[in-house]
XYZ file of N, CA, C and O in Angstrom:
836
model
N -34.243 55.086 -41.679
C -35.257 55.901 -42.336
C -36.014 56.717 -41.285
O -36.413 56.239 -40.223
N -36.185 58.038 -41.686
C -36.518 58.686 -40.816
C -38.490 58.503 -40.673
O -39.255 57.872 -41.403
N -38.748 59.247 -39.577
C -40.774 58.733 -39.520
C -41.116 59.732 -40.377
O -42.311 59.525 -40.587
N -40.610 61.214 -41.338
C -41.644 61.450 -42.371
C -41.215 60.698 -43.008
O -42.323 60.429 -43.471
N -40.255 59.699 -43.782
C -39.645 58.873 -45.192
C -41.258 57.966 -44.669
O -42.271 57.978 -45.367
N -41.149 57.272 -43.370
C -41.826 56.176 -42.969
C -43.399 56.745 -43.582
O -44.018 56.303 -44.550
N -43.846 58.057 -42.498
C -45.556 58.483 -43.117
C -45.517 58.491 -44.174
O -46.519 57.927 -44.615
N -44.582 58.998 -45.284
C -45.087 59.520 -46.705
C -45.168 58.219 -47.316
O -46.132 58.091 -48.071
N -44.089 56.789 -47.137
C -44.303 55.445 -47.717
C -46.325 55.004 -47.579
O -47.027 54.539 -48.477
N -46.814 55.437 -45.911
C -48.120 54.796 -45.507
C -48.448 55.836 -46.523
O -48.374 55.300 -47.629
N -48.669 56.674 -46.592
C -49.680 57.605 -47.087
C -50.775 57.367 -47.824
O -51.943 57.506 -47.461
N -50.320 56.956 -49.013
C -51.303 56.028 -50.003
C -51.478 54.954 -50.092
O -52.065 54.581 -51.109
N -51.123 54.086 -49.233
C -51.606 52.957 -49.057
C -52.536 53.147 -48.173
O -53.628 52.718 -48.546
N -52.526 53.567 -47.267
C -53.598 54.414 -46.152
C -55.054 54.886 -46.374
O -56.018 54.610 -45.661
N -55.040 55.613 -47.440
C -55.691 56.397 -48.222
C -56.671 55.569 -48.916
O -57.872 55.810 -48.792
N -56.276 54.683 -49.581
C -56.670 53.826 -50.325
C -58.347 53.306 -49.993
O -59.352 53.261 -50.703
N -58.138 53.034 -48.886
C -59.499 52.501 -47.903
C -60.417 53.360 -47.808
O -61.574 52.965 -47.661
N -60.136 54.682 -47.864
C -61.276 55.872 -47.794
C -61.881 55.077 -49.161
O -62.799 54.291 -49.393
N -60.690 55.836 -50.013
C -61.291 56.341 -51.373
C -62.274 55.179 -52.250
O -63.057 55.301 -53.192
N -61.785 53.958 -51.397
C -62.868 52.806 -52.065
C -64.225 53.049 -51.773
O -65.112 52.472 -52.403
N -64.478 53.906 -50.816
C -65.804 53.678 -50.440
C -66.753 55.350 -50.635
O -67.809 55.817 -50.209
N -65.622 55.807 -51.533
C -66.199 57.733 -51.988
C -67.395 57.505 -52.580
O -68.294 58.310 -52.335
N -67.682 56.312 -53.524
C -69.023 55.748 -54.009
C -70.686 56.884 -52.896
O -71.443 57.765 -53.305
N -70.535 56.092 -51.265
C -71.201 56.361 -50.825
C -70.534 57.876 -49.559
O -71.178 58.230 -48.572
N -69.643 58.282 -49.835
C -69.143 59.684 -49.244
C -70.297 60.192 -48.703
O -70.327 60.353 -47.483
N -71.062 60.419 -49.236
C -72.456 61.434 -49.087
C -73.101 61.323 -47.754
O -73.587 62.163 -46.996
N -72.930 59.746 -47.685
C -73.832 59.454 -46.420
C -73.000 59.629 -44.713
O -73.382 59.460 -43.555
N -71.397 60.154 -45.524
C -70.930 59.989 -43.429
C -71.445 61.403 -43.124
O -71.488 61.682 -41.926
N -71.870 62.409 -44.052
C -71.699 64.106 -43.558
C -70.837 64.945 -43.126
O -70.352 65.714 -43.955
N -70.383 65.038 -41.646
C -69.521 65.797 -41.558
C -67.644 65.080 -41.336
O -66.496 65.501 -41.195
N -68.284 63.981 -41.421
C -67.045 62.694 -41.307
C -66.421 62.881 -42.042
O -65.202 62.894 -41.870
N -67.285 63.223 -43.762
C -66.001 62.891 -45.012
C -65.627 64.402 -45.144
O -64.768 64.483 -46.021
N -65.918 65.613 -44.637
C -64.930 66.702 -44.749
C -63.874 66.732 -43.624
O -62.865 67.426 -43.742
N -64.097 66.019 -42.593
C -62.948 66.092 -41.444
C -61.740 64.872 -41.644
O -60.972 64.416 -40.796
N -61.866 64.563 -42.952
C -61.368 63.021 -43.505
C -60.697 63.260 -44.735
O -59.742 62.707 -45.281
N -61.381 64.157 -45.020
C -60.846 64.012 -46.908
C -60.619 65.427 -47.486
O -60.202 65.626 -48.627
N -61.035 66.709 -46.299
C -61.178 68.009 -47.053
C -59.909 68.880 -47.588
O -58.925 69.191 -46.918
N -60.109 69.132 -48.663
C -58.929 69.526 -49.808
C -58.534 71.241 -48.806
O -59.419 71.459 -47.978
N -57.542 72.202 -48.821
C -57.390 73.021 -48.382
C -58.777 74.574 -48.962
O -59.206 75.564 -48.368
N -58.963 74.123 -50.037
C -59.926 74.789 -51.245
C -61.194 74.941 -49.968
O -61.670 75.990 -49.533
N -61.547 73.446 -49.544
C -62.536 73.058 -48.492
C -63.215 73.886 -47.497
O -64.389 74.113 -47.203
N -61.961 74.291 -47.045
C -62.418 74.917 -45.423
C -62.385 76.531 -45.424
O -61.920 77.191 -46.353
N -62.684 76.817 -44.798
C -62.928 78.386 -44.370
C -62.103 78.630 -43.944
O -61.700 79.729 -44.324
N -61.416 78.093 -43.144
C -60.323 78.580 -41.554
C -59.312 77.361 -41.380
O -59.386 76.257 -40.841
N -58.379 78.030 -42.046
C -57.575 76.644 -42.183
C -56.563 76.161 -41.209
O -55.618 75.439 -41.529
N -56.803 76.594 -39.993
C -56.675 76.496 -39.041
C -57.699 75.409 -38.392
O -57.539 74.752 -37.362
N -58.835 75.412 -39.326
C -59.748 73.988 -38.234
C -59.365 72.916 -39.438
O -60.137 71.957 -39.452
N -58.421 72.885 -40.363
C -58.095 71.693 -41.284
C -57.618 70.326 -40.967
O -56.444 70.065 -40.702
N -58.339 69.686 -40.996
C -58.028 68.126 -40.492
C -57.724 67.330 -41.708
O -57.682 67.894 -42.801
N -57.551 66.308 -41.613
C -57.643 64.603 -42.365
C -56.300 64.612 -43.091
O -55.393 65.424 -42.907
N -56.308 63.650 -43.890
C -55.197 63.207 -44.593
C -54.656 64.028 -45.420
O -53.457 63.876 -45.655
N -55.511 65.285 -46.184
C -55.047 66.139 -46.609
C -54.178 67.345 -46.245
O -53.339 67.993 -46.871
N -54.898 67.440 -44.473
C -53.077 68.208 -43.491
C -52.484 67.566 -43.786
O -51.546 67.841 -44.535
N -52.722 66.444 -43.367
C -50.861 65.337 -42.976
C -50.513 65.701 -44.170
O -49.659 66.583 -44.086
N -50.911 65.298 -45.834
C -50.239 65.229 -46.796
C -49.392 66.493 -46.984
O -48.186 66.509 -47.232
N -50.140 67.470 -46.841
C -49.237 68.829 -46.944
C -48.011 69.147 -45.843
O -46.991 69.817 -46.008
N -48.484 68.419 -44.655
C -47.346 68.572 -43.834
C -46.034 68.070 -44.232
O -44.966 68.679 -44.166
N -46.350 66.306 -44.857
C -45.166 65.988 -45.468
C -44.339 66.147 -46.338
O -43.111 66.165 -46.246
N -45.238 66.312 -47.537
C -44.422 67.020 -48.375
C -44.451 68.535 -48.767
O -43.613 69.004 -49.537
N -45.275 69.149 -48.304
C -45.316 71.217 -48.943
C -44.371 71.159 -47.196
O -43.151 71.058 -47.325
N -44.695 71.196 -46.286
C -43.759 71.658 -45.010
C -42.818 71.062 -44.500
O -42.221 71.458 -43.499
N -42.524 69.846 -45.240
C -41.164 68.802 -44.659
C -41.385 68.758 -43.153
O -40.367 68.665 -42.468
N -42.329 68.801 -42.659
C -42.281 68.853 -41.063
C -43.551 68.019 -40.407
O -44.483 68.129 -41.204
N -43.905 67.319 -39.393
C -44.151 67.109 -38.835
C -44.794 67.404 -37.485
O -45.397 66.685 -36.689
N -44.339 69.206 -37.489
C -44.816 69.684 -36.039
C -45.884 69.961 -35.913
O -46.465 70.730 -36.678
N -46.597 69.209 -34.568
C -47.966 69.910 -34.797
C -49.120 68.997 -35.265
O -50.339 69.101 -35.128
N -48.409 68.147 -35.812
C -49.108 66.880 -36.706
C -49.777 66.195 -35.816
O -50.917 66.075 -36.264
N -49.682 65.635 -34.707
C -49.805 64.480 -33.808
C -51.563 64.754 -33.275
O -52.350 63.858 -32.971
N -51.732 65.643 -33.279
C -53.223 66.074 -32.751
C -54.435 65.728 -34.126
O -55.505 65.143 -33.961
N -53.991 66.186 -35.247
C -54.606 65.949 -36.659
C -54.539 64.736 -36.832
O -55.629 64.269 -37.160
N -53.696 63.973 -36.753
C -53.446 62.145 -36.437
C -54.579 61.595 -36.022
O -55.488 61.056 -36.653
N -54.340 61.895 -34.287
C -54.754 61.674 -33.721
C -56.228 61.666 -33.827
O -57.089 60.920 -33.359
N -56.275 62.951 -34.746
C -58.371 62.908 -34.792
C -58.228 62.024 -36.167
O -59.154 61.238 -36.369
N -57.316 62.059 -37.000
C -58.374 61.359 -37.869
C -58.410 59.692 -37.718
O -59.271 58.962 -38.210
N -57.247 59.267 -36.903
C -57.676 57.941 -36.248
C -59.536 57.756 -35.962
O -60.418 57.009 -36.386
N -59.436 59.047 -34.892
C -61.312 58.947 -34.391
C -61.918 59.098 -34.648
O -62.938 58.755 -34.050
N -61.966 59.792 -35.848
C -62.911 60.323 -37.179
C -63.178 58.203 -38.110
O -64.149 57.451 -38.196
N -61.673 58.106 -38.578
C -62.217 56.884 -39.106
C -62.937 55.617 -37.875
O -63.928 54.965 -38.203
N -62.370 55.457 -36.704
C -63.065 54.837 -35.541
C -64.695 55.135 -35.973
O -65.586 54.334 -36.258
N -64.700 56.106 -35.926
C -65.837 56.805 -35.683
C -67.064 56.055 -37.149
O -68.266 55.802 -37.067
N -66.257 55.922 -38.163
C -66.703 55.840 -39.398
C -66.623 54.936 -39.701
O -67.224 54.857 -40.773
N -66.032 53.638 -39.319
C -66.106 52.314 -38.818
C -67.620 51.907 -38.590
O -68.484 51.436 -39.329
N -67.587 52.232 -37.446
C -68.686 51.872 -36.655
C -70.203 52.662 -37.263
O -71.173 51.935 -37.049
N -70.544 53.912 -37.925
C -71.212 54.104 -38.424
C -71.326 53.412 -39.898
O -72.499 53.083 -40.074
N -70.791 53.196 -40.624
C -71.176 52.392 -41.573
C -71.341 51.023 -41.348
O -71.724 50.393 -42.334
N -71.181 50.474 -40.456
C -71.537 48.830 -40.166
C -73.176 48.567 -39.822
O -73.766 47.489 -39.755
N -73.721 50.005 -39.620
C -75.232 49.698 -39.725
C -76.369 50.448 -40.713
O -77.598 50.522 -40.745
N -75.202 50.977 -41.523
C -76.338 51.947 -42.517
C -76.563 50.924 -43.893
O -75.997 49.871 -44.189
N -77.225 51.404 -44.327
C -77.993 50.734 -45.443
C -78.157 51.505 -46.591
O -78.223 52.710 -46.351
N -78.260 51.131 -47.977
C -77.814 52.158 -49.356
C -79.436 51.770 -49.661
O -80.163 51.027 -49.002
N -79.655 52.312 -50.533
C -80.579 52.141 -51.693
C -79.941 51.632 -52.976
O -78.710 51.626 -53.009
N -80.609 51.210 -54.026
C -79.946 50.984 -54.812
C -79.557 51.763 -56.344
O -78.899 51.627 -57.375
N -80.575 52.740 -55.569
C -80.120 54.427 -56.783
C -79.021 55.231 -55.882
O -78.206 55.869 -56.549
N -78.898 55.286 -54.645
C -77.579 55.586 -53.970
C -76.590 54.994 -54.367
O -75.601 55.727 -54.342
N -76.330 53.675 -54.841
C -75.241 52.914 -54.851
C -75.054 53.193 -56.584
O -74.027 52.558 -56.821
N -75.348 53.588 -57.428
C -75.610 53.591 -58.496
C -75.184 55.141 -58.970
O -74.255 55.371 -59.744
N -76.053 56.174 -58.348
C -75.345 57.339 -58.673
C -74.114 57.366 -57.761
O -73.265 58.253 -57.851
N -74.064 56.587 -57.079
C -72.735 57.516 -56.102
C -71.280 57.341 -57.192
O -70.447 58.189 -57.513
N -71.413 55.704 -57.621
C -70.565 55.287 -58.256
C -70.589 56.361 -59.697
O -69.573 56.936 -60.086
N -71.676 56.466 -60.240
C -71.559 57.327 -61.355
C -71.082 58.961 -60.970
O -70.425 59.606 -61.787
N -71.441 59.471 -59.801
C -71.136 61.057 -59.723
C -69.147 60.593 -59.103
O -68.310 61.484 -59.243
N -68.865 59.722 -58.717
C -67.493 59.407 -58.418
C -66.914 59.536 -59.582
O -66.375 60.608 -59.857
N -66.912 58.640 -60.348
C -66.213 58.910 -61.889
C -66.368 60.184 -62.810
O -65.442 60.726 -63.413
N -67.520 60.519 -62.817
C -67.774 61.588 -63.174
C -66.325 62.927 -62.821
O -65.564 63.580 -63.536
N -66.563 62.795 -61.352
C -65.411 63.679 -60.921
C -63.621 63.318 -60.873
O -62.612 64.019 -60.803
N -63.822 62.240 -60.930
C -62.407 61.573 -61.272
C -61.698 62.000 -62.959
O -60.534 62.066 -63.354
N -63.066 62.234 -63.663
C -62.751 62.471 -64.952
C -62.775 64.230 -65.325
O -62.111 64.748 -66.222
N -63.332 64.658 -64.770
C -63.307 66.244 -64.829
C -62.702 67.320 -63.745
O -62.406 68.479 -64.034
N -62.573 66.727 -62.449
C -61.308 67.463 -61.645
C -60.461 66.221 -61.193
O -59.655 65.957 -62.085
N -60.389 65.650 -60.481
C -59.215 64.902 -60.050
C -58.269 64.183 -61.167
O -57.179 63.702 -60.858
N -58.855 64.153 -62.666
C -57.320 64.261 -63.628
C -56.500 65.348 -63.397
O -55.354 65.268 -63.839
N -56.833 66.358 -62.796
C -55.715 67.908 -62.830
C -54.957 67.675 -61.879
O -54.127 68.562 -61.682
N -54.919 66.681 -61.105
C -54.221 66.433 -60.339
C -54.268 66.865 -59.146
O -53.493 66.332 -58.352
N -54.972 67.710 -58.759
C -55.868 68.299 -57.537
C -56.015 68.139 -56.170
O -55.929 68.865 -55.179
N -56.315 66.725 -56.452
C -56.891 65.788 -55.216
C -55.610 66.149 -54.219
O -55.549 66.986 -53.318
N -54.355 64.979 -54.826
C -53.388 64.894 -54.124
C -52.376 65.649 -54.613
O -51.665 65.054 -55.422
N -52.048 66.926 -54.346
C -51.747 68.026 -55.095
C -50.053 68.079 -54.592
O -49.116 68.503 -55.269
N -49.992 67.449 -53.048
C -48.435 67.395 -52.743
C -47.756 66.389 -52.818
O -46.529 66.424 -52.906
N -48.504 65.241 -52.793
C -47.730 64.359 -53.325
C -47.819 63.471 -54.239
O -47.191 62.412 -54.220
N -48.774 63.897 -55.305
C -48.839 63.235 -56.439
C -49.290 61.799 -56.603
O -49.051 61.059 -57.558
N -50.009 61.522 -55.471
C -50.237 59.786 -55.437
C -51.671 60.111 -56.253
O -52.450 59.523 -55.503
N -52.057 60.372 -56.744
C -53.385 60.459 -57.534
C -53.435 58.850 -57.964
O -54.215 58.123 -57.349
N -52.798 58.425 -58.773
C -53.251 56.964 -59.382
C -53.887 56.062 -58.284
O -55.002 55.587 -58.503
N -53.157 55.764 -56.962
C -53.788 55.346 -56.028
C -55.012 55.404 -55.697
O -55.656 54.391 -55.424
N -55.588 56.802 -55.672
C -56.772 57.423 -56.084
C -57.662 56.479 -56.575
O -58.473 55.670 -56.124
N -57.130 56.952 -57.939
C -57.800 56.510 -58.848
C -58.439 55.066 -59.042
O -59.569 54.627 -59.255
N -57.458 54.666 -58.906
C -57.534 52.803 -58.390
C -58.427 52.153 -57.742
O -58.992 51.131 -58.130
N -58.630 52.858 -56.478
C -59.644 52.917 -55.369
C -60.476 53.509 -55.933
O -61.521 53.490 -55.283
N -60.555 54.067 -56.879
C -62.192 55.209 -56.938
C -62.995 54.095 -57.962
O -64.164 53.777 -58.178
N -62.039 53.815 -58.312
C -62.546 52.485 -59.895
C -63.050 51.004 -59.435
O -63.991 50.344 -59.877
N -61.951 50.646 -58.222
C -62.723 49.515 -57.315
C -63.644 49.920 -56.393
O -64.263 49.029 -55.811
N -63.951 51.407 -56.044
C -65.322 51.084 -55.236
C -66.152 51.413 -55.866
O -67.059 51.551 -55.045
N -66.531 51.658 -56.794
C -67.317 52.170 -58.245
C -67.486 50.749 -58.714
O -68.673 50.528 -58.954
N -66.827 49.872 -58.893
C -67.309 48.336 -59.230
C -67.901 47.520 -58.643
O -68.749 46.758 -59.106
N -67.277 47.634 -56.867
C -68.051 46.774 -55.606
C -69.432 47.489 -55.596
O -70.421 46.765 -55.482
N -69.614 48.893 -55.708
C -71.019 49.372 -55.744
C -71.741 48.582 -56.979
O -72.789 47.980 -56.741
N -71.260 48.580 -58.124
C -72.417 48.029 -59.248
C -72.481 46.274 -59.353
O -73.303 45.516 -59.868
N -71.276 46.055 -58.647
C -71.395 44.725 -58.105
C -72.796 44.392 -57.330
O -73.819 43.827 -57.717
N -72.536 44.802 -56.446
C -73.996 44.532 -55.695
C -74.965 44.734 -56.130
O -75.924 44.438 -55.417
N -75.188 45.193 -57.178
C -76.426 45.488 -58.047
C -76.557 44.841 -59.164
O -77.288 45.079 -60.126
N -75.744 43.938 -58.968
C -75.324 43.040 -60.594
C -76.655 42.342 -60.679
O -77.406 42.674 -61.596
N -77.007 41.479 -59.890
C -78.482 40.714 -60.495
C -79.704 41.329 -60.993
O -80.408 40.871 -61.893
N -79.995 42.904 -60.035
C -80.556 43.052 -60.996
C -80.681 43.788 -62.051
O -81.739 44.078 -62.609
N -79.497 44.140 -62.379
C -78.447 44.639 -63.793
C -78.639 43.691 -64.662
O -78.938 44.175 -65.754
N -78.591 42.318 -64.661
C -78.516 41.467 -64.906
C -79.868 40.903 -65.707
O -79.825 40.427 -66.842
N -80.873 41.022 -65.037
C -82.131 40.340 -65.065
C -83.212 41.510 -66.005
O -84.047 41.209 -66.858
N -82.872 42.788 -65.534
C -83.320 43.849 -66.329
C -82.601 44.412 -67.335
O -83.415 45.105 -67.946
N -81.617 44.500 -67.815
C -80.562 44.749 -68.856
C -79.601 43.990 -69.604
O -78.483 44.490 -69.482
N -79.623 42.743 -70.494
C -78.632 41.811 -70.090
C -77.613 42.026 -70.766
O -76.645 41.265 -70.733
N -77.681 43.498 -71.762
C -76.494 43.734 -72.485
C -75.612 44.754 -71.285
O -74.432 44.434 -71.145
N -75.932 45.511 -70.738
C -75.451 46.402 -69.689
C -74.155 45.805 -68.928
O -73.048 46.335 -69.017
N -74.369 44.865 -68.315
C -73.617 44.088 -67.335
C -72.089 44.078 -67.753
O -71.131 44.695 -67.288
N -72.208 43.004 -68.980
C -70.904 42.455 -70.192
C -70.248 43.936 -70.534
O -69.048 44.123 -70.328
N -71.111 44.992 -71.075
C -70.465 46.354 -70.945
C -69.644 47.036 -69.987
O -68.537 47.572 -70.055
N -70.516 46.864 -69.049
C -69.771 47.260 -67.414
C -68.329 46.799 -67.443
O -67.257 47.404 -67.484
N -68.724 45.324 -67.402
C -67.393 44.537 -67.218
C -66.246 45.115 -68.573
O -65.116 45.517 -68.294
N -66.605 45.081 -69.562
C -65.640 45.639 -70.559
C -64.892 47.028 -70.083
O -63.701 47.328 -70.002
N -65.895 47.619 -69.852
C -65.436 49.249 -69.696
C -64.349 49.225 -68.518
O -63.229 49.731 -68.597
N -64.964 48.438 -67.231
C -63.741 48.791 -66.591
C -62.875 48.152 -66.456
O -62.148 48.460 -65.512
N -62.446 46.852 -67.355
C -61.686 46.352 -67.391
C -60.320 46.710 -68.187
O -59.192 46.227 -68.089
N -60.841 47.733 -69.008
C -60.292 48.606 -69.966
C -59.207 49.772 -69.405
O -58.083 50.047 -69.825
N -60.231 50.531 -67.936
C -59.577 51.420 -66.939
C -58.520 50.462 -66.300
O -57.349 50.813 -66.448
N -58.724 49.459 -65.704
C -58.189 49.087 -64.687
C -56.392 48.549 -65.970
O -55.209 48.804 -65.745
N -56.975 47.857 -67.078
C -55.597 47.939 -68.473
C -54.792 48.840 -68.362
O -53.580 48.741 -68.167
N -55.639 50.086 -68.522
C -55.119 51.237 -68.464
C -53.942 51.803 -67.202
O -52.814 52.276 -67.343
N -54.757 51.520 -65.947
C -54.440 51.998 -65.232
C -52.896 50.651 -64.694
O -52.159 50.902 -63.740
N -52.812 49.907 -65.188
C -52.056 49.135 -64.896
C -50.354 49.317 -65.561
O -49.245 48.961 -65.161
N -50.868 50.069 -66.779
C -49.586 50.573 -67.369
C -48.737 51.552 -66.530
O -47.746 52.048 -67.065
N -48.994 51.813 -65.481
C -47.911 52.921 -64.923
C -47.974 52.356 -63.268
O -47.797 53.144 -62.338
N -48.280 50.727 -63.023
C -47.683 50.105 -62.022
C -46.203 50.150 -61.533
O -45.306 49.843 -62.318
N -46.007 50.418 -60.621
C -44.751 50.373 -59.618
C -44.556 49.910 -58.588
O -44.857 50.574 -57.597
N -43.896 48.402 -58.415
C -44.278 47.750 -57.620
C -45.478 47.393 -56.832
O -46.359 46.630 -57.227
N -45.455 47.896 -55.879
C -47.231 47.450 -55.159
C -47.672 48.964 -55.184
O -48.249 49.327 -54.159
N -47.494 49.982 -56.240
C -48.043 50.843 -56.222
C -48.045 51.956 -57.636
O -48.270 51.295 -58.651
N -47.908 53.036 -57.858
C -48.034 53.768 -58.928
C -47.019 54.762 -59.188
O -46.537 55.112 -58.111
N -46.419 55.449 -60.301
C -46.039 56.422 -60.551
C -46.580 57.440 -60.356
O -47.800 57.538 -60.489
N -45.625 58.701 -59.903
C -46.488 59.876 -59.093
C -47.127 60.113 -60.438
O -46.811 59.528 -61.474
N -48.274 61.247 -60.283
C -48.889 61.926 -61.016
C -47.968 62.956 -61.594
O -48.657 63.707 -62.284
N -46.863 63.275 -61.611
C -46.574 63.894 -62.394
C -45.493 64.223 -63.380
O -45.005 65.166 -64.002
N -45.362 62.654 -63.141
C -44.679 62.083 -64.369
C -45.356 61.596 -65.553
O -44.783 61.132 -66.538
N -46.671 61.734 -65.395
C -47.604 61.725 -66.865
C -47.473 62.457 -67.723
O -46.928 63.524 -67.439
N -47.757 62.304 -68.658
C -47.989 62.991 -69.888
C -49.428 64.171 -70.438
O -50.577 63.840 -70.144
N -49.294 64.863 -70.850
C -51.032 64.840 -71.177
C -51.659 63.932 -71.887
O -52.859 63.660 -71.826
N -50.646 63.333 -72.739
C -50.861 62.132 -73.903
C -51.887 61.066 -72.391
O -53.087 60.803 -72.476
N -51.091 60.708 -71.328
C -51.481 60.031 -70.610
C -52.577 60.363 -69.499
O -52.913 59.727 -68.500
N -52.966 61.435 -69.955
C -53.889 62.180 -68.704
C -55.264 61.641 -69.557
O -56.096 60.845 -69.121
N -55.271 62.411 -71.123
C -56.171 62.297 -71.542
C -56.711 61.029 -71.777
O -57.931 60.904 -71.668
N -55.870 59.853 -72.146
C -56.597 58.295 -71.908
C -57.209 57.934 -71.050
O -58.088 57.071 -71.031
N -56.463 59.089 -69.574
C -57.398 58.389 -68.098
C -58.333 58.717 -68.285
O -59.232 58.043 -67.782
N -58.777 60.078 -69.207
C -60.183 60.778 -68.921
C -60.866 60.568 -69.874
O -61.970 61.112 -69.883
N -60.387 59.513 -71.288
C -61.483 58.912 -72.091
C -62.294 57.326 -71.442
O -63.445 56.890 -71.454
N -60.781 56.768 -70.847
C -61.339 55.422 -69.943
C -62.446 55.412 -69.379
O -63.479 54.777 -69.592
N -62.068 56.398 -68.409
C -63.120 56.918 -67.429
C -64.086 57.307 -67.683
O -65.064 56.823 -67.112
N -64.277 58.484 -68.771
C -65.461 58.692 -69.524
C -66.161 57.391 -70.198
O -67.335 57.041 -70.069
N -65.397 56.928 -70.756
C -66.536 55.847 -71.570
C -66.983 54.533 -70.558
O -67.793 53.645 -70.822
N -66.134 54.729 -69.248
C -66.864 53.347 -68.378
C -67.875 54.054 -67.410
O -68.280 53.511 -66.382
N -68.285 55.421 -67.855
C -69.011 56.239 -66.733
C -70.362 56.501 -67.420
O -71.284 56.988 -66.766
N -70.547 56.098 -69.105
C -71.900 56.439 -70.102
C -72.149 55.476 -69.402
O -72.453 55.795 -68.253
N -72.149 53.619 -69.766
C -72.837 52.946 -69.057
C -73.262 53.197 -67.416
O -74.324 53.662 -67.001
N -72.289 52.817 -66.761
C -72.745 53.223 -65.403
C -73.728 54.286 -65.112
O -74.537 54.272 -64.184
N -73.550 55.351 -66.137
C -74.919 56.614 -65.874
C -76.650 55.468 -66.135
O -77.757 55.979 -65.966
N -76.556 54.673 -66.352
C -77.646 53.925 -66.636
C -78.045 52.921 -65.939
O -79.022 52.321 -66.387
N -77.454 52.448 -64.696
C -77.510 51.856 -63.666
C -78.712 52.277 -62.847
O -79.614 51.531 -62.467
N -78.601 53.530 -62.634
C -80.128 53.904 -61.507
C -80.887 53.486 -62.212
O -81.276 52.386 -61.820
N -81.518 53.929 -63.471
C -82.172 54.166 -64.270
C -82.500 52.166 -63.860
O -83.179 51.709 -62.941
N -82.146 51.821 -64.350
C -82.404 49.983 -64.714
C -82.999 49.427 -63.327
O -84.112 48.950 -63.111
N -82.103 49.599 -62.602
C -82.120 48.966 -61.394
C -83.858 49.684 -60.695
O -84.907 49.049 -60.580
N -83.746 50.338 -60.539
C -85.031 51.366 -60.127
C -86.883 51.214 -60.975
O -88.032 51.459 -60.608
N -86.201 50.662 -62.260
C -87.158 50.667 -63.254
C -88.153 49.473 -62.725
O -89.156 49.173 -63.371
C-alpha cells in the first residue's frame, strides 16, 4: 500500500480529536484557522495550512508534493494546542453555547457536505461534533441537574437518538462516505440534530441562572 492509500486511511481517524473539542474552537484563535481552515477560509491560498490542505492534496491532487512542510506545521500547531489547552479554563456559558453554536452549524452547513468536501468523511465529523457537544454538557450535568430536572433525561434522549441515528451507516470502525447518502438521509441528520440542539439552546440559560 502506497503512503497516500496509508494518509487517506489516518485521515479521519486523525481528525476526529480536533473535532471533539470544536465545542470550545473559539478559544485557540489563530490555532483553529491554521488547523481546520476550509479553502473558502483564507485569502491567499498559498498561506493554506491544516488538515484541510492535506485533505485536498489527497484526494482533489492525488499527490503528495509539497505536503511535508503543511505536515509538518500542523504537527506544531496541534503541539502547540496541546499545551495551551491544558491550562485554560471555560466558563460554563462557554461550554454551553459552544456546544449549542456547534450543532447549530453541523445542522445548517456541514450537512451539505462542505466541511470535508474531498473526501467525504463528514460522518466522522459528525460523530466527534456530537461527542464533544455531550462531554461539554456533561460537565455541566449537576448543575443541569439540580436547576432543571426535566432538561437532563431530555439531553440524554435527544442525543441518544443522533448517536441511533448516526450508527445506521457504521462501517467497521468507521462510516460511509458522505456521499453515498440520500437526501432521505441527510434530512434525518438535520432533524436529529435539530431537535437535540432546542434543548441544549437552554443550557446557558439554566446553568447561569
Amino acid at each position: 500500500m502506497c503512503s497516500s492509500d496509508l494518509a487517506k486511511q489516518a485521515f479521519a481517524p486523525a481528525r476526529v480529536h480536533y473535532e471533539s473539542i470544536e465545542p470550545v474552537a473559539e478559544s485557540f484563535g489563530d490555532l483553529d484557522p491554521a488547523i481546520d481552515a476550509r479553502i473558502d477560509d483564507v485569502d491567499d491560498p498559498a498561506q493554506w495550512t491544516g488538515f484541510h490542505r492535506i485533505e485536498k492534496a489527497l484526494w482533489a491532487d492525488n499527490s503528495l508534493a509539497g505536503i511535508g512542510p503543511i505536515a509538518d506545521e500542523l504537527d506544531a500547531d496541534v503541539a502547540t494546542l496541546t499545551t495551551k489547552v491544558a491550562t485554560t479554563t471555560y466558563q460554563p456559558a462557554e461550554l454551553a453555547n459552544g456546544a449549542s453554536d456547534l450543532l447549530t452549524e453541523v445542522s445548517t452547513s456541514k450537512v451539505t457536505g462542505e466541511e470535508d468536501r474531498y473526501s467525504h468523511t463528514d460522518l466522522w465529523d459528525f460523530k466527534a461534533n456530537v461527542e464533544g457537544s455531550q462531554a461539554a454538557v456533561s460537565a455541566l450535568r449537576p448543575v443541569i441537574d439540580e436547576k432543571d430536572k426535566a432538561l437532563g433525561p431530555l439531553l440524554d434522549q435527544r442525543f441518544a437518538a443522533v448517536d441511533t441515528l448516526l450508527e445506521q451507516y457504521r462501517v467497521g470502525d468507521g462510516f460511509t462516505l458522505y456521499t453515498e447518502l440520500t437526501d432521505e438521509d441527510k434530512k434525518k441528520m438535520t432533524d436529529a440534530v435539530d431537535a437535540l440542539s432546542e434543548p441544549i439552546s437552554q443550557v446557558a440559560a439554566v446553568v447561569t441562572s
